[in-house]
Amino acid sequence: MNKAIVVGSINMDIVAFVKDHPKVGETIFGREVKYFPGGKGANQAVSCKRLGCETLMVGRLGDDAFGEQLLAFQRQEGIDVGGVRRLPNTATGSAFITVAESSANSIVVIPGANAQWDESFLDDLPIEAGDIVLTQFEIPDRVIEQTFTKAKACGAMTILNPTPVHPVSPLLRDSTDLLVVNEIELAALSGMAIDAESDENIYAGASTLLQHGFSTIVVTLGEKGVRLFNADRQHRIDARTVQAVDSTAAGDTFIGSLTAGLLSGLDLPEAAKLANIAASISVTRAGAASSIPTLVEVEKLRAAYSR
Ligand code: RIB
């Protein structure tokens, strides 16, 4: 079976659980603080692996205690860490997250080692035809572009999750097979105001991205579900209703599970349904990687869902 290769960020998440997010200039008390393994790249790798596919992580850690803990966590998950390097005199990436009682979060990322890549990472990419290569925007654009250029030359599929969002270069757009965005990223990349409540509006935003040259677009809308678009068709998947406690890494769970589904032979709509279920489970639990379900958990609900 082919593998998932995640080239991306690895962070330690420092999470404050609060009633409501503080306003600018306001000081508030929180309920508790917790440390969780995170980083969009690492979360997506955990999701790929827990959903059953062979997974290689390519990332950068510092030589500090966080780096030690995060590497040990990935090994324990069974992720191939052959592409993870620890950099001397460098801090591991961290994320400062507040999670409100509504389950909504806000995140500040300090990149640390995630911003420090030399060309050696290209030697850590044993990409084969049929593999799926994933990246996000928490590492330098240059690294993402070189990764996708190599992935396409090797016959792999590429999935881009452009978050935290900024414009996508033509080179990256043309080497992206699947673009996965939420409504904020859809608005930023299409230049349109997006209302997640309006299917017409989502369709208009996705059509703009198709006109810009993206080939297939997946829009994740949280409690409004998921929409798939390419030149020939669109597909709607409704969300499961759940009691959400923490939305952190729901998008990462979705993308990793989507990848695992595609690698197992599902078509895009079926893989997206599987990923939608996985993400719906993740929001019922606290933390990033810690909230990601296993294949057994997802399959149990999938069977009930398709009855
Ligand atoms: O997508 C959630 C992730 O974003 C967190 O784990 C945090 O580290 C940031 O990268």
PDB file of C-alpha atoms and ligand atoms in Angstrom:
ATOM      1  CA  MET A   1       0.000   0.000   0.000  1.00  0.00           C
ATOM      2  CA  ASN A   2       1.155   3.536  -0.696  1.00  0.00           C
ATOM      3  CA  LYS A   3       2.035   5.902   2.139  1.00  0.00           C
ATOM      4  CA  ALA A   4       1.245   9.395   3.365  1.00  0.00           C
ATOM      5  CA  ILE A   5       4.143  11.826   3.602  1.00  0.00           C
ATOM      6  CA  VAL A   6       3.489  14.899   5.741  1.00  0.00           C
ATOM      7  CA  VAL A   7       5.928  17.764   5.331  1.00  0.00           C
ATOM      8  CA  GLY A   8       4.917  20.231   8.003  1.00  0.00           C
ATOM      9  CA  SER A   9       4.960  21.787  11.429  1.00  0.00           C
ATOM     10  CA  ILE A  10       5.310  20.189  14.846  1.00  0.00           C
ATOM     11  CA  ASN A  11       4.303  22.278  17.881  1.00  0.00           C
ATOM     12  CA  MET A  12       3.756  21.967  21.585  1.00  0.00           C
ATOM     13  CA  ASP A  13       0.289  23.402  22.258  1.00  0.00           C
ATOM     14  CA  ILE A  14      -0.169  25.349  25.485  1.00  0.00           C
ATOM     15  CA  VAL A  15      -3.909  25.571  25.934  1.00  0.00           C
ATOM     16  CA  ALA A  16      -5.888  27.821  28.260  1.00  0.00           C
ATOM     17  CA  PHE A  17      -9.502  26.731  28.742  1.00  0.00           C
ATOM     18  CA  VAL A  18     -11.699  29.779  29.323  1.00  0.00           C
ATOM     19  CA  LYS A  19     -15.389  30.652  29.506  1.00  0.00           C
ATOM     20  CA  ASP A  20     -15.190  33.274  26.737  1.00  0.00           C
ATOM     21  CA  HIS A  21     -12.272  34.589  24.700  1.00  0.00           C
ATOM     22  CA  PRO A  22     -10.797  37.769  26.208  1.00  0.00           C
ATOM     23  CA  LYS A  23     -11.492  41.025  24.372  1.00  0.00           C
ATOM     24  CA  VAL A  24      -8.541  43.156  23.263  1.00  0.00           C
ATOM     25  CA  GLY A  25      -7.078  44.802  26.377  1.00  0.00           C
ATOM     26  CA  GLU A  26      -9.088  42.589  28.746  1.00  0.00           C
ATOM     27  CA  THR A  27      -7.635  40.361  31.518  1.00  0.00           C
ATOM     28  CA  ILE A  28      -9.623  37.261  32.419  1.00  0.00           C
ATOM     29  CA  PHE A  29      -9.227  34.095  34.531  1.00  0.00           C
ATOM     30  CA  GLY A  30      -9.141  30.731  32.782  1.00  0.00           C
ATOM     31  CA  ARG A  31     -10.208  27.323  34.137  1.00  0.00           C
ATOM     32  CA  GLU A  32      -6.970  25.387  33.521  1.00  0.00           C
ATOM     33  CA  VAL A  33      -3.895  25.109  31.302  1.00  0.00           C
ATOM     34  CA  LYS A  34      -2.840  21.934  29.490  1.00  0.00           C
ATOM     35  CA  TYR A  35       0.002  20.899  27.191  1.00  0.00           C
ATOM     36  CA  PHE A  36      -0.839  18.829  24.091  1.00  0.00           C
ATOM     37  CA  PRO A  37       1.193  17.585  21.105  1.00  0.00           C
ATOM     38  CA  GLY A  38       0.137  19.711  18.138  1.00  0.00           C
ATOM     39  CA  GLY A  39       1.195  21.511  14.985  1.00  0.00           C
ATOM     40  CA  LYS A  40      -0.895  21.204  11.842  1.00  0.00           C
ATOM     41  CA  GLY A  41       1.619  18.916  10.126  1.00  0.00           C
ATOM     42  CA  ALA A  42       2.054  16.626  13.119  1.00  0.00           C
ATOM     43  CA  ASN A  43      -1.708  16.465  13.757  1.00  0.00           C
ATOM     44  CA  GLN A  44      -2.337  15.487  10.152  1.00  0.00           C
ATOM     45  CA  ALA A  45       0.352  12.791  10.427  1.00  0.00           C
ATOM     46  CA  VAL A  46      -1.289  11.406  13.591  1.00  0.00           C
ATOM     47  CA  SER A  47      -4.649  11.367  11.837  1.00  0.00           C
ATOM     48  CA  CYS A  48      -3.205   9.531   8.793  1.00  0.00           C
ATOM     49  CA  LYS A  49      -1.595   6.944  11.051  1.00  0.00           C
ATOM     50  CA  ARG A  50      -4.563   6.414  13.393  1.00  0.00           C
ATOM     51  CA  LEU A  51      -6.782   5.959  10.341  1.00  0.00           C
ATOM     52  CA  GLY A  52      -4.549   3.136   9.203  1.00  0.00           C
ATOM     53  CA  CYS A  53      -1.990   4.288   6.664  1.00  0.00           C
ATOM     54  CA  GLU A  54       1.770   4.091   6.704  1.00  0.00           C
ATOM     55  CA  THR A  55       2.899   7.650   7.501  1.00  0.00           C
ATOM     56  CA  LEU A  56       6.224   9.451   7.166  1.00  0.00           C
ATOM     57  CA  MET A  57       6.696  12.766   8.996  1.00  0.00           C
ATOM     58  CA  VAL A  58       9.158  15.330   7.669  1.00  0.00           C
ATOM     59  CA  GLY A  59       9.595  18.216  10.092  1.00  0.00           C
ATOM     60  CA  ARG A  60      11.900  20.241  12.300  1.00  0.00           C
ATOM     61  CA  LEU A  61      12.197  20.249  16.111  1.00  0.00           C
ATOM     62  CA  GLY A  62      14.467  22.119  18.487  1.00  0.00           C
ATOM     63  CA  ASP A  63      16.948  20.524  20.894  1.00  0.00           C
ATOM     64  CA  ASP A  64      14.807  21.406  23.932  1.00  0.00           C
ATOM     65  CA  ALA A  65      12.514  19.366  26.177  1.00  0.00           C
ATOM     66  CA  PHE A  66       9.444  20.005  23.986  1.00  0.00           C
ATOM     67  CA  GLY A  67      11.356  18.592  21.009  1.00  0.00           C
ATOM     68  CA  GLU A  68      12.214  15.476  23.013  1.00  0.00           C
ATOM     69  CA  GLN A  69       8.595  14.949  24.107  1.00  0.00           C
ATOM     70  CA  LEU A  70       7.100  15.538  20.669  1.00  0.00           C
ATOM     71  CA  LEU A  71       9.516  13.159  18.962  1.00  0.00           C
ATOM     72  CA  ALA A  72       8.771  10.473  21.564  1.00  0.00           C
ATOM     73  CA  PHE A  73       5.028  11.016  21.017  1.00  0.00           C
ATOM     74  CA  GLN A  74       5.327  10.527  17.252  1.00  0.00           C
ATOM     75  CA  ARG A  75       7.372   7.339  17.720  1.00  0.00           C
ATOM     76  CA  GLN A  76       4.795   6.041  20.172  1.00  0.00           C
ATOM     77  CA  GLU A  77       2.078   6.691  17.544  1.00  0.00           C
ATOM     78  CA  GLY A  78       3.965   4.492  15.080  1.00  0.00           C
ATOM     79  CA  ILE A  79       4.746   7.363  12.711  1.00  0.00           C
ATOM     80  CA  ASP A  80       7.977   6.971  10.705  1.00  0.00           C
ATOM     81  CA  VAL A  81      10.048   9.909  12.018  1.00  0.00           C
ATOM     82  CA  GLY A  82      12.861   9.375   9.500  1.00  0.00           C
ATOM     83  CA  GLY A  83      12.284  12.891   8.160  1.00  0.00           C
ATOM     84  CA  VAL A  84      12.234  14.690  11.527  1.00  0.00           C
ATOM     85  CA  ARG A  85      15.442  16.499  12.383  1.00  0.00           C
ATOM     86  CA  ARG A  86      16.359  18.234  15.639  1.00  0.00           C
ATOM     87  CA  LEU A  87      18.176  21.529  15.256  1.00  0.00           C
ATOM     88  CA  PRO A  88      20.839  22.689  17.743  1.00  0.00           C
ATOM     89  CA  ASN A  89      20.279  25.905  19.719  1.00  0.00           C
ATOM     90  CA  THR A  90      16.748  26.194  18.387  1.00  0.00           C
ATOM     91  CA  ALA A  91      13.391  26.288  20.145  1.00  0.00           C
ATOM     92  CA  THR A  92      10.699  23.802  19.161  1.00  0.00           C
ATOM     93  CA  GLY A  93       7.568  25.395  17.656  1.00  0.00           C
ATOM     94  CA  SER A  94       4.816  26.256  20.108  1.00  0.00           C
ATOM     95  CA  ALA A  95       1.209  27.363  19.923  1.00  0.00           C
ATOM     96  CA  PHE A  96      -0.695  29.426  22.486  1.00  0.00           C
ATOM     97  CA  ILE A  97      -4.339  28.477  22.290  1.00  0.00           C
ATOM     98  CA  THR A  98      -7.459  29.630  24.087  1.00  0.00           C
ATOM     99  CA  VAL A  99     -10.473  27.357  23.933  1.00  0.00           C
ATOM    100  CA  ALA A 100     -13.801  28.853  25.001  1.00  0.00           C
ATOM    101  CA  GLU A 101     -16.794  26.954  26.399  1.00  0.00           C
ATOM    102  CA  SER A 102     -18.418  27.281  22.974  1.00  0.00           C
ATOM    103  CA  SER A 103     -15.543  25.007  21.719  1.00  0.00           C
ATOM    104  CA  ALA A 104     -14.192  27.829  19.489  1.00  0.00           C
ATOM    105  CA  ASN A 105     -10.456  28.453  19.653  1.00  0.00           C
ATOM    106  CA  SER A 106      -7.933  31.145  18.835  1.00  0.00           C
ATOM    107  CA  ILE A 107      -4.315  30.248  18.150  1.00  0.00           C
ATOM    108  CA  VAL A 108      -0.987  32.097  18.098  1.00  0.00           C
ATOM    109  CA  VAL A 109       1.862  30.029  16.635  1.00  0.00           C
ATOM    110  CA  ILE A 110       5.537  30.720  17.364  1.00  0.00           C
ATOM    111  CA  PRO A 111       7.278  28.819  14.540  1.00  0.00           C
ATOM    112  CA  GLY A 112      10.702  28.185  16.151  1.00  0.00           C
ATOM    113  CA  ALA A 113      12.332  25.216  14.395  1.00  0.00           C
ATOM    114  CA  ASN A 114       9.411  24.995  11.915  1.00  0.00           C
ATOM    115  CA  ALA A 115      10.874  28.025  10.112  1.00  0.00           C
ATOM    116  CA  GLN A 116      14.417  26.587   9.834  1.00  0.00           C
ATOM    117  CA  TRP A 117      14.871  24.333   6.815  1.00  0.00           C
ATOM    118  CA  ASP A 118      17.972  23.828   4.679  1.00  0.00           C
ATOM    119  CA  GLU A 119      17.901  21.845   1.423  1.00  0.00           C
ATOM    120  CA  SER A 120      18.639  18.536   3.181  1.00  0.00           C
ATOM    121  CA  PHE A 121      14.921  17.848   3.639  1.00  0.00           C
ATOM    122  CA  LEU A 122      14.715  16.865  -0.044  1.00  0.00           C
ATOM    123  CA  ASP A 123      16.870  13.804   0.793  1.00  0.00           C
ATOM    124  CA  ASP A 124      14.252  12.765   3.374  1.00  0.00           C
ATOM    125  CA  LEU A 125      11.468  12.481   0.792  1.00  0.00           C
ATOM    126  CA  PRO A 126      11.316   8.889  -0.530  1.00  0.00           C
ATOM    127  CA  ILE A 127       8.247   9.671  -2.640  1.00  0.00           C
ATOM    128  CA  GLU A 128       6.812   6.900  -4.828  1.00  0.00           C
ATOM    129  CA  ALA A 129       4.081   6.999  -7.465  1.00  0.00           C
ATOM    130  CA  GLY A 130       0.702   6.714  -5.727  1.00  0.00           C
ATOM    131  CA  ASP A 131       1.855   8.212  -2.411  1.00  0.00           C
ATOM    132  CA  ILE A 132       0.005  11.231  -1.025  1.00  0.00           C
ATOM    133  CA  VAL A 133       2.070  14.233   0.053  1.00  0.00           C
ATOM    134  CA  LEU A 134       0.497  16.788   2.443  1.00  0.00           C
ATOM    135  CA  THR A 135       1.606  20.253   3.486  1.00  0.00           C
ATOM    136  CA  GLN A 136       0.222  23.291   5.317  1.00  0.00           C
ATOM    137  CA  PHE A 137       1.394  26.900   5.625  1.00  0.00           C
ATOM    138  CA  GLU A 138       3.219  26.640   8.982  1.00  0.00           C
ATOM    139  CA  ILE A 139       6.543  25.991   7.214  1.00  0.00           C
ATOM    140  CA  PRO A 140       8.341  28.154   4.588  1.00  0.00           C
ATOM    141  CA  ASP A 141       6.766  28.458   1.116  1.00  0.00           C
ATOM    142  CA  ARG A 142      10.066  27.470  -0.505  1.00  0.00           C
ATOM    143  CA  VAL A 143       9.973  24.091   1.266  1.00  0.00           C
ATOM    144  CA  ILE A 144       6.358  23.494   0.245  1.00  0.00           C
ATOM    145  CA  GLU A 145       7.027  24.378  -3.395  1.00  0.00           C
ATOM    146  CA  GLN A 146      10.088  22.130  -3.625  1.00  0.00           C
ATOM    147  CA  THR A 147       8.194  19.303  -1.934  1.00  0.00           C
ATOM    148  CA  PHE A 148       5.237  19.496  -4.314  1.00  0.00           C
ATOM    149  CA  THR A 149       7.476  19.848  -7.369  1.00  0.00           C
ATOM    150  CA  LYS A 150       9.251  16.632  -6.367  1.00  0.00           C
ATOM    151  CA  ALA A 151       5.958  14.936  -5.493  1.00  0.00           C
ATOM    152  CA  LYS A 152       4.490  15.621  -8.932  1.00  0.00           C
ATOM    153  CA  ALA A 153       7.716  14.500 -10.656  1.00  0.00           C
ATOM    154  CA  CYS A 154       7.459  11.201  -8.704  1.00  0.00           C
ATOM    155  CA  GLY A 155       3.789  10.627  -9.589  1.00  0.00           C
ATOM    156  CA  ALA A 156       2.362  11.310  -6.122  1.00  0.00           C
ATOM    157  CA  MET A 157      -0.879  13.096  -5.251  1.00  0.00           C
ATOM    158  CA  THR A 158      -0.557  16.422  -3.413  1.00  0.00           C
ATOM    159  CA  ILE A 159      -2.893  17.933  -0.809  1.00  0.00           C
ATOM    160  CA  LEU A 160      -2.448  21.546   0.284  1.00  0.00           C
ATOM    161  CA  ASN A 161      -4.026  23.010   3.412  1.00  0.00           C
ATOM    162  CA  PRO A 162      -3.152  26.725   3.120  1.00  0.00           C
ATOM    163  CA  THR A 163      -3.359  27.718   6.765  1.00  0.00           C
ATOM    164  CA  PRO A 164      -2.467  30.197   8.278  1.00  0.00           C
ATOM    165  CA  VAL A 165      -3.628  31.571   4.949  1.00  0.00           C
ATOM    166  CA  HIS A 166      -1.684  33.758   2.508  1.00  0.00           C
ATOM    167  CA  PRO A 167      -1.688  33.879  -1.311  1.00  0.00           C
ATOM    168  CA  VAL A 168      -0.740  30.659  -3.122  1.00  0.00           C
ATOM    169  CA  SER A 169       1.983  31.059  -5.772  1.00  0.00           C
ATOM    170  CA  PRO A 170       1.196  29.927  -9.350  1.00  0.00           C
ATOM    171  CA  LEU A 171       3.854  27.210  -9.029  1.00  0.00           C
ATOM    172  CA  LEU A 172       2.225  25.819  -5.903  1.00  0.00           C
ATOM    173  CA  ARG A 173      -1.294  26.111  -7.314  1.00  0.00           C
ATOM    174  CA  ASP A 174      -0.277  24.174 -10.433  1.00  0.00           C
ATOM    175  CA  SER A 175       1.317  21.384  -8.391  1.00  0.00           C
ATOM    176  CA  THR A 176      -1.640  21.041  -5.991  1.00  0.00           C
ATOM    177  CA  ASP A 177      -4.115  18.244  -6.734  1.00  0.00           C
ATOM    178  CA  LEU A 178      -6.457  18.860  -3.822  1.00  0.00           C
ATOM    179  CA  LEU A 179      -6.911  22.152  -1.991  1.00  0.00           C
ATOM    180  CA  VAL A 180      -8.550  21.855   1.442  1.00  0.00           C
ATOM    181  CA  VAL A 181      -9.829  25.152   2.905  1.00  0.00           C
ATOM    182  CA  ASN A 182     -12.254  26.342   5.550  1.00  0.00           C
ATOM    183  CA  GLU A 183     -14.497  29.363   5.021  1.00  0.00           C
ATOM    184  CA  ILE A 184     -11.812  31.810   6.229  1.00  0.00           C
ATOM    185  CA  GLU A 185      -9.237  30.472   3.766  1.00  0.00           C
ATOM    186  CA  LEU A 186     -11.849  30.322   0.990  1.00  0.00           C
ATOM    187  CA  ALA A 187     -12.617  34.004   1.563  1.00  0.00           C
ATOM    188  CA  ALA A 188      -8.938  35.002   1.629  1.00  0.00           C
ATOM    189  CA  LEU A 189      -7.992  33.068  -1.524  1.00  0.00           C
ATOM    190  CA  SER A 190     -11.099  33.950  -3.552  1.00  0.00           C
ATOM    191  CA  GLY A 191     -11.158  37.593  -2.452  1.00  0.00           C
ATOM    192  CA  MET A 192     -14.868  37.236  -1.670  1.00  0.00           C
ATOM    193  CA  ALA A 193     -16.830  37.681   1.548  1.00  0.00           C
ATOM    194  CA  ILE A 194     -17.948  34.150   2.446  1.00  0.00           C
ATOM    195  CA  ASP A 195     -21.050  33.301   4.436  1.00  0.00           C
ATOM    196  CA  ALA A 196     -20.821  29.681   5.593  1.00  0.00           C
ATOM    197  CA  GLU A 197     -24.644  29.619   5.842  1.00  0.00           C
ATOM    198  CA  SER A 198     -25.043  30.210   2.116  1.00  0.00           C
ATOM    199  CA  ASP A 199     -24.422  27.310  -0.289  1.00  0.00           C
ATOM    200  CA  GLU A 200     -24.601  29.741  -3.246  1.00  0.00           C
ATOM    201  CA  ASN A 201     -21.904  31.851  -1.646  1.00  0.00           C
ATOM    202  CA  ILE A 202     -19.621  28.863  -0.978  1.00  0.00           C
ATOM    203  CA  TYR A 203     -20.199  27.716  -4.539  1.00  0.00           C
ATOM    204  CA  ALA A 204     -19.280  31.172  -5.880  1.00  0.00           C
ATOM    205  CA  GLY A 205     -16.061  31.236  -3.811  1.00  0.00           C
ATOM    206  CA  ALA A 206     -15.056  27.744  -4.923  1.00  0.00           C
ATOM    207  CA  SER A 207     -15.877  28.587  -8.573  1.00  0.00           C
ATOM    208  CA  THR A 208     -13.521  31.551  -8.333  1.00  0.00           C
ATOM    209  CA  LEU A 209     -10.735  29.264  -7.117  1.00  0.00           C
ATOM    210  CA  LEU A 210     -11.456  26.809  -9.951  1.00  0.00           C
ATOM    211  CA  GLN A 211     -11.203  29.713 -12.396  1.00  0.00           C
ATOM    212  CA  HIS A 212      -7.872  30.668 -10.777  1.00  0.00           C
ATOM    213  CA  GLY A 213      -6.592  27.220 -11.775  1.00  0.00           C
ATOM    214  CA  PHE A 214      -7.117  24.949  -8.747  1.00  0.00           C
ATOM    215  CA  SER A 215      -8.392  21.574  -9.898  1.00  0.00           C
ATOM    216  CA  THR A 216     -10.274  20.126  -6.908  1.00  0.00           C
ATOM    217  CA  ILE A 217     -11.419  22.004  -3.818  1.00  0.00           C
ATOM    218  CA  VAL A 218     -12.676  20.668  -0.513  1.00  0.00           C
ATOM    219  CA  VAL A 219     -14.373  23.236   1.742  1.00  0.00           C
ATOM    220  CA  THR A 220     -14.743  22.282   5.405  1.00  0.00           C
ATOM    221  CA  LEU A 221     -17.503  24.211   7.181  1.00  0.00           C
ATOM    222  CA  GLY A 222     -17.543  22.794  10.720  1.00  0.00           C
ATOM    223  CA  GLU A 223     -21.134  22.211  11.796  1.00  0.00           C
ATOM    224  CA  LYS A 224     -22.301  22.951   8.228  1.00  0.00           C
ATOM    225  CA  GLY A 225     -20.417  19.933   6.854  1.00  0.00           C
ATOM    226  CA  VAL A 226     -18.168  19.667   3.812  1.00  0.00           C
ATOM    227  CA  ARG A 227     -18.476  20.642   0.146  1.00  0.00           C
ATOM    228  CA  LEU A 228     -16.439  19.184  -2.748  1.00  0.00           C
ATOM    229  CA  PHE A 229     -15.950  20.968  -6.049  1.00  0.00           C
ATOM    230  CA  ASN A 230     -14.188  20.304  -9.334  1.00  0.00           C
ATOM    231  CA  ALA A 231     -14.873  21.376 -12.906  1.00  0.00           C
ATOM    232  CA  ASP A 232     -17.512  18.661 -13.467  1.00  0.00           C
ATOM    233  CA  ARG A 233     -19.321  18.208 -10.182  1.00  0.00           C
ATOM    234  CA  GLN A 234     -20.044  19.368  -6.668  1.00  0.00           C
ATOM    235  CA  HIS A 235     -20.905  17.266  -3.674  1.00  0.00           C
ATOM    236  CA  ARG A 236     -22.429  18.104  -0.290  1.00  0.00           C
ATOM    237  CA  ILE A 237     -21.757  16.174   2.922  1.00  0.00           C
ATOM    238  CA  ASP A 238     -23.702  17.193   6.016  1.00  0.00           C
ATOM    239  CA  ALA A 239     -22.085  17.308   9.442  1.00  0.00           C
ATOM    240  CA  ARG A 240     -22.991  14.993  12.331  1.00  0.00           C
ATOM    241  CA  THR A 241     -24.555  16.824  15.239  1.00  0.00           C
ATOM    242  CA  VAL A 242     -22.315  16.464  18.285  1.00  0.00           C
ATOM    243  CA  GLN A 243     -21.662  18.147  21.619  1.00  0.00           C
ATOM    244  CA  ALA A 244     -18.415  19.970  20.753  1.00  0.00           C
ATOM    245  CA  VAL A 245     -15.935  20.881  23.509  1.00  0.00           C
ATOM    246  CA  ASP A 246     -12.797  21.848  21.544  1.00  0.00           C
ATOM    247  CA  SER A 247     -12.547  22.473  17.797  1.00  0.00           C
ATOM    248  CA  THR A 248      -8.706  22.455  17.777  1.00  0.00           C
ATOM    249  CA  ALA A 249      -7.320  20.142  15.059  1.00  0.00           C
ATOM    250  CA  ALA A 250     -10.740  19.269  13.609  1.00  0.00           C
ATOM    251  CA  GLY A 251      -9.442  20.394  10.203  1.00  0.00           C
ATOM    252  CA  ASP A 252      -6.227  18.401  10.671  1.00  0.00           C
ATOM    253  CA  THR A 253      -8.205  15.313  11.647  1.00  0.00           C
ATOM    254  CA  PHE A 254     -10.318  15.746   8.530  1.00  0.00           C
ATOM    255  CA  ILE A 255      -7.311  16.062   6.212  1.00  0.00           C
ATOM    256  CA  GLY A 256      -5.355  13.137   7.655  1.00  0.00           C
ATOM    257  CA  SER A 257      -8.432  10.900   7.588  1.00  0.00           C
ATOM    258  CA  LEU A 258      -9.269  12.006   4.042  1.00  0.00           C
ATOM    259  CA  THR A 259      -5.740  11.017   3.027  1.00  0.00           C
ATOM    260  CA  ALA A 260      -5.986   7.630   4.725  1.00  0.00           C
ATOM    261  CA  GLY A 261      -9.363   7.044   3.063  1.00  0.00           C
ATOM    262  CA  LEU A 262      -7.995   7.888  -0.382  1.00  0.00           C
ATOM    263  CA  LEU A 263      -4.948   5.657   0.167  1.00  0.00           C
ATOM    264  CA  SER A 264      -7.249   2.784   1.148  1.00  0.00           C
ATOM    265  CA  GLY A 265      -8.984   3.090  -2.236  1.00  0.00           C
ATOM    266  CA  LEU A 266     -12.072   5.170  -1.406  1.00  0.00           C
ATOM    267  CA  ASP A 267     -13.136   7.777  -3.940  1.00  0.00           C
ATOM    268  CA  LEU A 268     -13.123  11.446  -2.881  1.00  0.00           C
ATOM    269  CA  PRO A 269     -16.765  11.691  -1.680  1.00  0.00           C
ATOM    270  CA  GLU A 270     -16.481   8.449   0.346  1.00  0.00           C
ATOM    271  CA  ALA A 271     -13.115   9.473   1.819  1.00  0.00           C
ATOM    272  CA  ALA A 272     -14.595  12.870   2.708  1.00  0.00           C
ATOM    273  CA  LYS A 273     -17.530  11.179   4.475  1.00  0.00           C
ATOM    274  CA  LEU A 274     -15.102   9.093   6.516  1.00  0.00           C
ATOM    275  CA  ALA A 275     -13.044  12.211   7.314  1.00  0.00           C
ATOM    276  CA  ASN A 276     -16.177  14.139   8.260  1.00  0.00           C
ATOM    277  CA  ILE A 277     -16.996  11.480  10.859  1.00  0.00           C
ATOM    278  CA  ALA A 278     -13.430  11.494  12.193  1.00  0.00           C
ATOM    279  CA  ALA A 279     -13.501  15.297  12.565  1.00  0.00           C
ATOM    280  CA  SER A 280     -16.880  15.150  14.306  1.00  0.00           C
ATOM    281  CA  ILE A 281     -15.391  12.816  16.922  1.00  0.00           C
ATOM    282  CA  SER A 282     -12.307  15.001  17.413  1.00  0.00           C
ATOM    283  CA  VAL A 283     -14.333  18.062  18.448  1.00  0.00           C
ATOM    284  CA  THR A 284     -15.897  16.127  21.327  1.00  0.00           C
ATOM    285  CA  ARG A 285     -12.457  15.795  22.976  1.00  0.00           C
ATOM    286  CA  ALA A 286      -9.886  18.266  24.289  1.00  0.00           C
ATOM    287  CA  GLY A 287      -6.548  18.977  22.645  1.00  0.00           C
ATOM    288  CA  ALA A 288      -5.045  18.576  19.188  1.00  0.00           C
ATOM    289  CA  ALA A 289      -3.413  15.181  18.513  1.00  0.00           C
ATOM    290  CA  SER A 290      -5.031  13.792  21.667  1.00  0.00           C
ATOM    291  CA  SER A 291      -8.508  14.311  20.172  1.00  0.00           C
ATOM    292  CA  ILE A 292      -7.946  12.380  16.932  1.00  0.00           C
ATOM    293  CA  PRO A 293      -9.896   9.098  16.709  1.00  0.00           C
ATOM    294  CA  THR A 294      -8.715   5.696  15.483  1.00  0.00           C
ATOM    295  CA  LEU A 295     -10.027   3.818  12.453  1.00  0.00           C
ATOM    296  CA  VAL A 296     -11.990   1.448  14.708  1.00  0.00           C
ATOM    297  CA  GLU A 297     -13.864   4.365  16.315  1.00  0.00           C
ATOM    298  CA  VAL A 298     -14.593   5.968  12.962  1.00  0.00           C
ATOM    299  CA  GLU A 299     -15.699   2.725  11.280  1.00  0.00           C
ATOM    300  CA  LYS A 300     -18.152   2.029  14.093  1.00  0.00           C
ATOM    301  CA  LEU A 301     -19.920   5.340  13.465  1.00  0.00           C
ATOM    302  CA  ARG A 302     -19.578   5.057   9.701  1.00  0.00           C
ATOM    303  CA  ALA A 303     -21.540   1.814   9.734  1.00  0.00           C
ATOM    304  CA  ALA A 304     -24.308   3.464  11.785  1.00  0.00           C
ATOM    305  CA  TYR A 305     -24.212   6.595   9.598  1.00  0.00           C
ATOM    306  CA  SER A 306     -24.658   4.717   6.309  1.00  0.00           C
ATOM    307  CA  ARG A 307     -27.613   2.633   7.549  1.00  0.00           C
TER     308      ARG A 307
HETATM  309  O1  RIB B   1      -4.742  23.062  13.675  1.00  0.00           O
HETATM  310  C1  RIB B   1      -4.459  23.062  15.050  1.00  0.00           C
HETATM  311  C2  RIB B   1      -3.012  23.332  15.266  1.00  0.00           C
HETATM  312  O2  RIB B   1      -2.705  24.642  14.833  1.00  0.00           O
HETATM  313  C3  RIB B   1      -2.579  23.301  16.720  1.00  0.00           C
HETATM  314  O3  RIB B   1      -2.195  22.014  17.128  1.00  0.00           O
HETATM  315  C4  RIB B   1      -1.464  24.340  16.771  1.00  0.00           C
HETATM  316  O4  RIB B   1      -0.217  23.804  17.077  1.00  0.00           O
HETATM  317  C5  RIB B   1      -1.477  25.021  15.414  1.00  0.00           C
HETATM  318  O5  RIB B   1      -0.495  24.540  14.576  1.00  0.00           O
END
